[in-house]
Coordinates of C-alpha atoms and ligand atoms in Angstrom, one line a residue:
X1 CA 0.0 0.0 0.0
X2 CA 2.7 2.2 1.1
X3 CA 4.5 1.5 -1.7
X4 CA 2.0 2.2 -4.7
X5 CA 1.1 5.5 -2.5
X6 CA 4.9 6.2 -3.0
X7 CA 4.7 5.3 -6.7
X8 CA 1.7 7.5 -7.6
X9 CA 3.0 10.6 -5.9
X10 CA 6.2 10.3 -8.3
X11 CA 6.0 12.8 -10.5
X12 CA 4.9 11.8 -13.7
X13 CA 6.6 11.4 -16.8
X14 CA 6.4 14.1 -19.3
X15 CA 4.1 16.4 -17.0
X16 CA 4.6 20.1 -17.6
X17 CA 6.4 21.5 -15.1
X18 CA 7.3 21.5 -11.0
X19 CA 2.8 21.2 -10.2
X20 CA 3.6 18.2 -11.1
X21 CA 5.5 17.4 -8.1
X22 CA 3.1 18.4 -5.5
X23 CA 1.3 16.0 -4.0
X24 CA -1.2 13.5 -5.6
X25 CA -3.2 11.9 -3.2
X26 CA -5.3 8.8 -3.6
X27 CA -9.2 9.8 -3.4
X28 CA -10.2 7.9 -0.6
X29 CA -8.9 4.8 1.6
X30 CA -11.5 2.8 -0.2
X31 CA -10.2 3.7 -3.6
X32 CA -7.2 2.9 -2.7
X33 CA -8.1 -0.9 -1.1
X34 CA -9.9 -1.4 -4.3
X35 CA -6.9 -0.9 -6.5
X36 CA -4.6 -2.5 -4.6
X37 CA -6.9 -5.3 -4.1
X38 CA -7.3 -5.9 -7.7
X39 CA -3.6 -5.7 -8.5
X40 CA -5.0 -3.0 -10.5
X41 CA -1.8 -0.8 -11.8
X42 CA 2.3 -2.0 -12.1
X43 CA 3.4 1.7 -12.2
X44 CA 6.3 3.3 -13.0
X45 CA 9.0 4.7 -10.6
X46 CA 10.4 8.5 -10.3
X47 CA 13.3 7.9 -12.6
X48 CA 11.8 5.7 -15.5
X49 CA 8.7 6.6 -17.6
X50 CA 5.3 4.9 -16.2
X51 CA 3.7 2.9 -19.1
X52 CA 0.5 2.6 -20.2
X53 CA -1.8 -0.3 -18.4
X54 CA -2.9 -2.9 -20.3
X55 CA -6.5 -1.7 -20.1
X56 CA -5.3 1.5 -22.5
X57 CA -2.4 -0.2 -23.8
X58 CA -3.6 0.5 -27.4
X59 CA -3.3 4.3 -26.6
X60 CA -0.2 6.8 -28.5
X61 CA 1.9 6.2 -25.0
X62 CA 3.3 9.7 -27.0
X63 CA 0.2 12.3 -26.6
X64 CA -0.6 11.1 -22.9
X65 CA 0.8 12.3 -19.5
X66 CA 0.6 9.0 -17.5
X67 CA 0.0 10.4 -14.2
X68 CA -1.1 7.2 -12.8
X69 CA -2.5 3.8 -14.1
X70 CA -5.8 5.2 -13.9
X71 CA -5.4 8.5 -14.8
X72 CA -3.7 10.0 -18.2
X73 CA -4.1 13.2 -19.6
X74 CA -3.3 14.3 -23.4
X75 CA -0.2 16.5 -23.7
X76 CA -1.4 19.4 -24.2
X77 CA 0.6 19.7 -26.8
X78 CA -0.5 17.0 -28.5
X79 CA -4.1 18.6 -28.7
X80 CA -4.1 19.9 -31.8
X81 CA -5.9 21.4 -34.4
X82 CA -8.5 19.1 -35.7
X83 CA -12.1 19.3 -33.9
X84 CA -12.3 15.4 -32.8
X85 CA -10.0 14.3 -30.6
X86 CA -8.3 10.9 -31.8
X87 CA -9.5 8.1 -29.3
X88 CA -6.1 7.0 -28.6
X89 CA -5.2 10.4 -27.6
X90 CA -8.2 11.2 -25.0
X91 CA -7.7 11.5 -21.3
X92 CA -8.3 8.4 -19.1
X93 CA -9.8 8.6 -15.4
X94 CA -11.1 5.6 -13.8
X95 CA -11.9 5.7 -9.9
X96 CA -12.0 1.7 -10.0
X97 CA -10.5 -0.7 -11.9
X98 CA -12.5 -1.5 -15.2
X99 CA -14.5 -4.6 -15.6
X100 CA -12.7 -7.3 -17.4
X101 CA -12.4 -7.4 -21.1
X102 CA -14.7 -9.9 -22.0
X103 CA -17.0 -7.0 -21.4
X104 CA -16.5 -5.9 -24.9
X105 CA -16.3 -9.2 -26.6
X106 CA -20.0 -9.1 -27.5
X107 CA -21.1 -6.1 -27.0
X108 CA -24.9 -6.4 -27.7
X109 CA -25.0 -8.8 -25.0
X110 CA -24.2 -6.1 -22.0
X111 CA -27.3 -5.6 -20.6
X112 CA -29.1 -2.6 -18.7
X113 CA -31.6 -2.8 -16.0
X114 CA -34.7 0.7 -16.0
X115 CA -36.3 1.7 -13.1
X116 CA -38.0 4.5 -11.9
X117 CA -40.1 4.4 -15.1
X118 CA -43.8 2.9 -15.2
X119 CA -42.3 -0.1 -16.8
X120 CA -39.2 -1.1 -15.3
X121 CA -37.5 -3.7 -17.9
X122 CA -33.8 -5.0 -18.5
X123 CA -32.7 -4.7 -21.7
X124 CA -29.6 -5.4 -24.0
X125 CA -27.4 -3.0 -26.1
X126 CA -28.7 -5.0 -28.9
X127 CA -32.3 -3.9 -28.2
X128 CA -31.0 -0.1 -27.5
X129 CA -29.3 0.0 -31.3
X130 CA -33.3 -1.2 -33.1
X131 CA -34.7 1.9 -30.6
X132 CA -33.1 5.1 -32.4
X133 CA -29.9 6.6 -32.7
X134 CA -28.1 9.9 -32.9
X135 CA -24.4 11.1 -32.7
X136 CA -23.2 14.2 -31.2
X137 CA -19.6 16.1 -31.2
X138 CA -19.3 16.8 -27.2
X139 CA -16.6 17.5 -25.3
X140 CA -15.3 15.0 -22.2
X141 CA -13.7 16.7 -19.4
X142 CA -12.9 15.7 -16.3
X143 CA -14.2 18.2 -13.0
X144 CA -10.4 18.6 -11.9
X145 CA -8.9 19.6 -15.2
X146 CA -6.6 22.8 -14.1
X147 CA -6.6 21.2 -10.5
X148 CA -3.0 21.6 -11.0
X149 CA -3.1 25.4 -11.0
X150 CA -4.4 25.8 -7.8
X151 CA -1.7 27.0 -5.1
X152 CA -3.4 25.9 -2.3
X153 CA -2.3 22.0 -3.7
X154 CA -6.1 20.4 -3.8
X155 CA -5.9 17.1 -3.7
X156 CA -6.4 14.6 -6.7
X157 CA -4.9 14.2 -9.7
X158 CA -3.0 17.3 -10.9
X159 CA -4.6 17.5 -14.6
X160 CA -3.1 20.8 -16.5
X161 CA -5.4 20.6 -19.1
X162 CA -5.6 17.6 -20.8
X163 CA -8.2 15.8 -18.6
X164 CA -10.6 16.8 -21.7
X165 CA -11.1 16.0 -25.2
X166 CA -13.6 16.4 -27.8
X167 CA -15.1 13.2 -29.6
X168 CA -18.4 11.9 -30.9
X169 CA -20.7 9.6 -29.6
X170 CA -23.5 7.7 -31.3
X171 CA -26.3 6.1 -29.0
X172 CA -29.6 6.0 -28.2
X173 CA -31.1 9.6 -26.9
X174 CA -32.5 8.1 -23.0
X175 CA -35.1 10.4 -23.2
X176 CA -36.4 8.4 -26.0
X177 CA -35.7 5.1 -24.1
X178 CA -37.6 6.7 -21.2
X179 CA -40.6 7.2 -23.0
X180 CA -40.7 3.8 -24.5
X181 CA -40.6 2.4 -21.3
X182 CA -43.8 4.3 -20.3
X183 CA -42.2 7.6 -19.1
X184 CA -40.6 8.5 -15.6
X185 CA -42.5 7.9 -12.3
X186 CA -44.5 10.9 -10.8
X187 CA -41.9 13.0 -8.5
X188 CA -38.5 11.7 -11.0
X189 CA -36.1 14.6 -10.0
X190 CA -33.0 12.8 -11.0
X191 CA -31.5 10.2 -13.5
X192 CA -29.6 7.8 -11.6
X193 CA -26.6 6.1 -13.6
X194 CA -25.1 2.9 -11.8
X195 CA -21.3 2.0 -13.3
X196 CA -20.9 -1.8 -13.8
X197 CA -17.3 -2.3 -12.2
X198 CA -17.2 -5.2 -10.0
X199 CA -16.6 -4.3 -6.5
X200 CA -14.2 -5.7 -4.0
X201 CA -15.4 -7.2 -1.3
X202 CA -15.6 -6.3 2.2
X203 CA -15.8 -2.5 1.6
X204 CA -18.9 -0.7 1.8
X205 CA -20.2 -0.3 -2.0
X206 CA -21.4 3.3 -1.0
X207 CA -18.3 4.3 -0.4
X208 CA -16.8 3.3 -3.7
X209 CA -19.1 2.6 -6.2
X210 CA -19.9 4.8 -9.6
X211 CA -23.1 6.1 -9.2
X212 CA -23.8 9.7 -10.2
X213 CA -27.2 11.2 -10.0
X214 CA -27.7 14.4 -12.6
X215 CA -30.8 16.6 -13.1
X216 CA -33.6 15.3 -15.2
X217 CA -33.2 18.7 -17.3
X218 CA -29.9 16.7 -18.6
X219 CA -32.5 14.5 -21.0
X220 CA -31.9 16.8 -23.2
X221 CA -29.0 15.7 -24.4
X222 CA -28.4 12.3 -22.4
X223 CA -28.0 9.2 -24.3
X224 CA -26.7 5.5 -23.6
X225 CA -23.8 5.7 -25.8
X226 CA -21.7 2.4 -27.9
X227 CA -19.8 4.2 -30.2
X228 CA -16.8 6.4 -30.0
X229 CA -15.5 8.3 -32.9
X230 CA -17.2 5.6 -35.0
X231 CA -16.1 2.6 -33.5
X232 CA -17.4 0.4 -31.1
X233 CA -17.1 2.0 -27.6
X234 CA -13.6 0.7 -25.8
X235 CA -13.8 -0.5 -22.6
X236 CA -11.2 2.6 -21.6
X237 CA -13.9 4.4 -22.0
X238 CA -16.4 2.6 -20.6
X239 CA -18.2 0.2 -23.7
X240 CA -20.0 -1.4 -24.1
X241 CA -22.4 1.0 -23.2
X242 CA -21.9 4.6 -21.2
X243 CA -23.8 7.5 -20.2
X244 CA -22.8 10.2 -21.9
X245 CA -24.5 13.7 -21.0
X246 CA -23.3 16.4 -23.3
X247 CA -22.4 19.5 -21.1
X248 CA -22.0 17.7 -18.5
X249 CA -18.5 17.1 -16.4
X250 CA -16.7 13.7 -16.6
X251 CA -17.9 11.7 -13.6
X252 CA -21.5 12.3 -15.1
X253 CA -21.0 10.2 -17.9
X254 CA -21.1 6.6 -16.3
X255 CA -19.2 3.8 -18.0
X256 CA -20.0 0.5 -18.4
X257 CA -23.9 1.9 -17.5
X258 CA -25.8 -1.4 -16.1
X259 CA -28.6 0.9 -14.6
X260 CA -30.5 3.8 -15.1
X261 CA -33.5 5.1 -12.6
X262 CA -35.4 7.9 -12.5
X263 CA -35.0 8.9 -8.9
X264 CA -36.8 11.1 -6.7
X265 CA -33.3 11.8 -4.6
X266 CA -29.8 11.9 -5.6
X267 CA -28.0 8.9 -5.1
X268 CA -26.3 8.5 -1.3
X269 CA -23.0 7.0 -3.0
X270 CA -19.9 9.0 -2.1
X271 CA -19.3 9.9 -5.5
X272 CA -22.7 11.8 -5.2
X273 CA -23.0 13.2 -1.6
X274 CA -19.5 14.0 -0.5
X275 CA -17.8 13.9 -3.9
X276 CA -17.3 16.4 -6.9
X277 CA -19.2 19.1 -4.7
X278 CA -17.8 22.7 -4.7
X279 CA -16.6 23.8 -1.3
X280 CA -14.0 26.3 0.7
X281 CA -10.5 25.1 1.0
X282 CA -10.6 23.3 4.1
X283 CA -14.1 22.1 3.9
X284 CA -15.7 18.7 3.8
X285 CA -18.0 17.8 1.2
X286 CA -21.7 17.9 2.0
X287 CA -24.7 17.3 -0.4
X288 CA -26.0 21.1 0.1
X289 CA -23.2 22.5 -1.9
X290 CA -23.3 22.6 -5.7
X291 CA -22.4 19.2 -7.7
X292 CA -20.4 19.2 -10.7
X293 CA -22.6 18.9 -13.5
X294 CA -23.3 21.5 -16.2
X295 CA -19.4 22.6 -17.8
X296 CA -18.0 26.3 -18.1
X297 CA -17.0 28.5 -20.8
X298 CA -13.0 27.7 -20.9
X299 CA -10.5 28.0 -23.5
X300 CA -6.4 27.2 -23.7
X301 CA -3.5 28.0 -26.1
X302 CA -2.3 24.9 -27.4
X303 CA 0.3 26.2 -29.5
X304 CA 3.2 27.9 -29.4
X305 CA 4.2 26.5 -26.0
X306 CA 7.4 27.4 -25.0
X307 CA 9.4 28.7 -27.6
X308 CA 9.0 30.4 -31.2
X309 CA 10.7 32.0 -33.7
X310 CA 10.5 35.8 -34.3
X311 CA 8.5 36.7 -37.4
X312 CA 4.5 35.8 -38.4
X313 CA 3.2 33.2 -35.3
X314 CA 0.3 31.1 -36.0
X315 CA -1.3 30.9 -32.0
X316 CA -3.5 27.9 -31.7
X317 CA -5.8 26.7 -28.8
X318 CA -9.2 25.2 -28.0
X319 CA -12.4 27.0 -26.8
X320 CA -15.4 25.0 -25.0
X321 CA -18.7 27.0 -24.1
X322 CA -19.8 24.0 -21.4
X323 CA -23.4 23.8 -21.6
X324 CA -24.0 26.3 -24.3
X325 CA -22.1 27.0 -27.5
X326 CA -19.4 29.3 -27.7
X327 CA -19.8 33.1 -29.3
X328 CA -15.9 34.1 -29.4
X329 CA -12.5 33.6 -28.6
X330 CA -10.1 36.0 -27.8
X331 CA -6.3 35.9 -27.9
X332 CA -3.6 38.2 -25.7
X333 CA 0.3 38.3 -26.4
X334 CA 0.6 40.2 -23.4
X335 CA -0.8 38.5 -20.4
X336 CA -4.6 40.1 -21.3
X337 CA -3.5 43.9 -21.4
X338 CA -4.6 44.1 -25.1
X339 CA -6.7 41.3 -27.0
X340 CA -7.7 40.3 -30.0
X341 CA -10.3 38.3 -31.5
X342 CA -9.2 35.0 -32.9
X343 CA -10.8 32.9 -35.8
X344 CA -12.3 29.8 -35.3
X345 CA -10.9 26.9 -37.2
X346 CA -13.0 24.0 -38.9
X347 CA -16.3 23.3 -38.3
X348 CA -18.8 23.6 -35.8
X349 CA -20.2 20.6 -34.8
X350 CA -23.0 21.8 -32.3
X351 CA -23.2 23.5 -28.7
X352 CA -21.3 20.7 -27.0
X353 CA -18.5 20.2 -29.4
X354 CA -15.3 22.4 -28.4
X355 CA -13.8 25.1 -31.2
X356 CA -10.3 24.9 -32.3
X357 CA -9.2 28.5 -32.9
X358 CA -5.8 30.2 -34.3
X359 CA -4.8 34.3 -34.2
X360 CA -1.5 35.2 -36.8
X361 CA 0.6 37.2 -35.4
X362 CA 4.2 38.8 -35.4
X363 CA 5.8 38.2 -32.6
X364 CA 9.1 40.1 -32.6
X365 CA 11.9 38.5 -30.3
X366 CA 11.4 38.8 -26.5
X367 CA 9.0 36.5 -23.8
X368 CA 5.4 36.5 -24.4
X369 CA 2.6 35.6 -22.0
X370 CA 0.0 34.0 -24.1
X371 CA -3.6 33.6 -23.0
X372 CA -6.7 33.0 -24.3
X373 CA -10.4 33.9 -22.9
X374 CA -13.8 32.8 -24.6
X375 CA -17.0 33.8 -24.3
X376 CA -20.2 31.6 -24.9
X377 CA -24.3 32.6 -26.8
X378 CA -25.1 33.5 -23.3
X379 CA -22.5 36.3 -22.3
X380 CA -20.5 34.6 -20.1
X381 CA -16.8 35.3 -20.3
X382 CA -14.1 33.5 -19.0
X383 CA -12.6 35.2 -15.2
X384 CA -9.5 36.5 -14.9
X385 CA -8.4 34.2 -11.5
X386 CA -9.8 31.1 -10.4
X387 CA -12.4 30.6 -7.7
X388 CA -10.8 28.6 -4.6
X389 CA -12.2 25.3 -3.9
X390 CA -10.8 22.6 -1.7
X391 CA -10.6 19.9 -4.4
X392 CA -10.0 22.1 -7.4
X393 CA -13.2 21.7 -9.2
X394 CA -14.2 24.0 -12.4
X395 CA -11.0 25.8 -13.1
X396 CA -11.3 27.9 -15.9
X397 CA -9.8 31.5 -15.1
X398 CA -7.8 32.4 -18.2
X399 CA -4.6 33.7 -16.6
X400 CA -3.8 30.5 -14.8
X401 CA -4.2 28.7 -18.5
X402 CA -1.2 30.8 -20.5
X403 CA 1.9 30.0 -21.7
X404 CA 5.1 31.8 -21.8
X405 CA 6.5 31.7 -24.4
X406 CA 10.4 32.8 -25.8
X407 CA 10.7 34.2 -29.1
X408 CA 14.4 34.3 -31.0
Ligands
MTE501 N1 -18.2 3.5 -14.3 C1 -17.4 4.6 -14.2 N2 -17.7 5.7 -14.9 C2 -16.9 6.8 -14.8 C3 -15.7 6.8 -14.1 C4 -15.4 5.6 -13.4 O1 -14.4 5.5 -12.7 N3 -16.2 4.5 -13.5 N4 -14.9 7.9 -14.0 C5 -15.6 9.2 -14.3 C6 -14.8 10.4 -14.4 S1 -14.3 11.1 -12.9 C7 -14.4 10.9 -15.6 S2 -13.5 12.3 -15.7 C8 -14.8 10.2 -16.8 C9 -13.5 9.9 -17.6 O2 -13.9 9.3 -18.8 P1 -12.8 8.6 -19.7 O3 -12.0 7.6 -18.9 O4 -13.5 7.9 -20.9 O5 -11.9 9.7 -20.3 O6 -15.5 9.0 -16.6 C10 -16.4 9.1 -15.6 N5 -17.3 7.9 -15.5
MO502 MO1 -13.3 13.2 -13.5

């Protein structure tokens, strides 16, 4: 125990800079048990580069920050400029091991028990497919991306800003899957969605389990998704089936989905009550503060990132609206004295997708801070700073995102 708790708080390979070296501590004793129980991860040490775990072997080991065998975030150099994010270059978090891999071997099979609905019925990803599909462009990002920004050293994995991507997902919309099942119970509040991991024994399940509950406003663009940038969904990312809420933070889009009820409360798992809520540094999670669903506008410069050449400078970055879509980017050279508004690149695949976006300009030698602030359709522009929270939730202040760059 001692000893992967050693291993994980090694720095990781390839991470940015010294945040990587503050401390990363394991989520909760539980979590930890669970992976140590399973003889979940063979990490890396300090001194040679942690590898990829089998689980995500088949990822580019080159575009990823392996911060831990269950968390890896994309370089964010490695971002780029395309809208879709490669699957074998999206972020990994898993707060359990994942199910074995026979999981994905027939897919159809994996089946998915309804409640909450006037006709509660198990059914099989094969029966989802003859119900209705739809894909969507949506962007996946994980509630701590930028935790590693915060000086106050919250704890969990210390994601700069690669813990999100931007992919597309083809499923079944759950609101129509709802309705064929006879519609929600009077006094639904919540959707309920129950991650199939198998769970050690001899902890409490509440403590560890996957079990998020989100607003039933989210049917609006929930679905129970197989397909990942038009393939079938890998079990890194949670096939053979997965929630996926567009707009939605990370943890809210359950992998491996084997139930989904329409609840009157939110779910008591830890995850739920304790977890992912938004709190004072030095407070304990409680399920009166606010939960992580619904995304913020955020944006990062992806390119240049530490040095350039003097002359005409293409500036390249990413811009997410959350929720809603995204009205503009703007770019600064000069740590947001003076800005200018940048051009989306490619096209614009819908509210939840994020927007690649590039500024020229001439950058004559010298050192450049180099930041970028969006705003989204409804007027909400990107803060300056961050907001302080104990576990680093929702960071998307632009200063803390530059890059300085060196020019000549
Ligand atoms: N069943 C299950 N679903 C899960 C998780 C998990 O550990 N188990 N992790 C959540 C978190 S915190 C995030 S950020 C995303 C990560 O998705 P990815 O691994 O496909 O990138 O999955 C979410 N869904
Ligand atoms: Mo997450």
């Amino acid at each position: 125990m001692t000893k992967l708790k050693n291993q994980l708080q090694s720095p990781g390979s390839g991470a940015p800079d010294n945040l990587s070296r503050r401390r990363i501590l394991i989520g909760s004793a539980g979590a930890m048990a669970a992976v140590s129980l399973l003889g979940f991860s063979r990490l890396g040490t300090a001194e040679e580069p942690k590898s990829l775990p089998d689980y995500a072997a088949w990822k580019e080991r080159s575009a990823l920050i392996v911060h831990s065998a269950n968390t890896m975030e994309t370089q964010r150099g490695a971002i780029g400029s395309g809208v879709i994010t490669p699957s074998d270059h999206l972020f990994v978090r898993n707060n359990l091991p994942p199910p074995p891999a026979s999981v994905t071997m027939d897919p159809d099979a994996w089946e998915i028990r309804f409640e909450g609905v006037n006709n509660p019925k198990t059914m099989t990803v094969g029966e989802l497919k003859s119900m209705g599909v739809t894909t969507v462009a949506a962007v996946l990002q994980c509630s701590g991306n930028g935790r590693a920004f915060f000086p106050h050293g919250a704890s969990g994995t210390q994601w700069s800003v690669g813990a999100a991507g931007c992919v597309m997902w083809t499923g079944v919309p759950l609101r129509d899957v709802i309705q064929a099942l006879g519609g929600a119970v009077d006094g639904a509040r919540y959707v309920t969605g129950t991650g199939g991991e198998t769970l050690p024994d001899g902890l409490d399940p509440a403590s560890i389990m996957v079990e998020r509950s989100i607003p039933t406003r989210a049917l609006d663009s929930a679905m129970l998704a197989w397909a990942l940038n038009d393939e079938p969904l890998p079990r890194t990312h949670g096939g053979p089936l997965r929630l996926v809420v567009p707009g939605y933070y990370g943890v809210n889009n359950v992998k491996y989905v084997k139930k989904i009820a329409m609840t009157d409360k939110q779910t008591g798992a830890k995850i739920q009550a304790s977890g992912y809520r938004v709190r004072d540094v030095g407070m304990k999670g409680a399920p009166d503060q606010p939960s992580m669903w619904e995304m913020n506008v955020k944006s990062w410069v992806t390119a240049p990132l530490q040095s350039s050449q003097p002359g005409r400078n293409l500036i390249y970055g990413v811009a997410l609206g959350g929720a809603v879509g995204l009205e503009a980017v703007e770019v600064s050279i000069d740590g947001g004295k003076t800005w200018k508004t940048a051009r989306f690149l490619g096209p614009d695949l819908g509210p939840y997708a994020w927007r690649p976006f590039v500024l020229a300009t001439d950058l004559p030698s010298g050192s450049y801070r180099i930041v970028s602030r969006a705003t989204d359709v409804n007027g909400n522009r990107q803060p300056e700073g961050r907001v302080d929270n104990e576990r680093g939730y929702g960071h998307n202040g632009w200063s803390d995102h530059g890059v300085t760059v060196a020019v000549g």
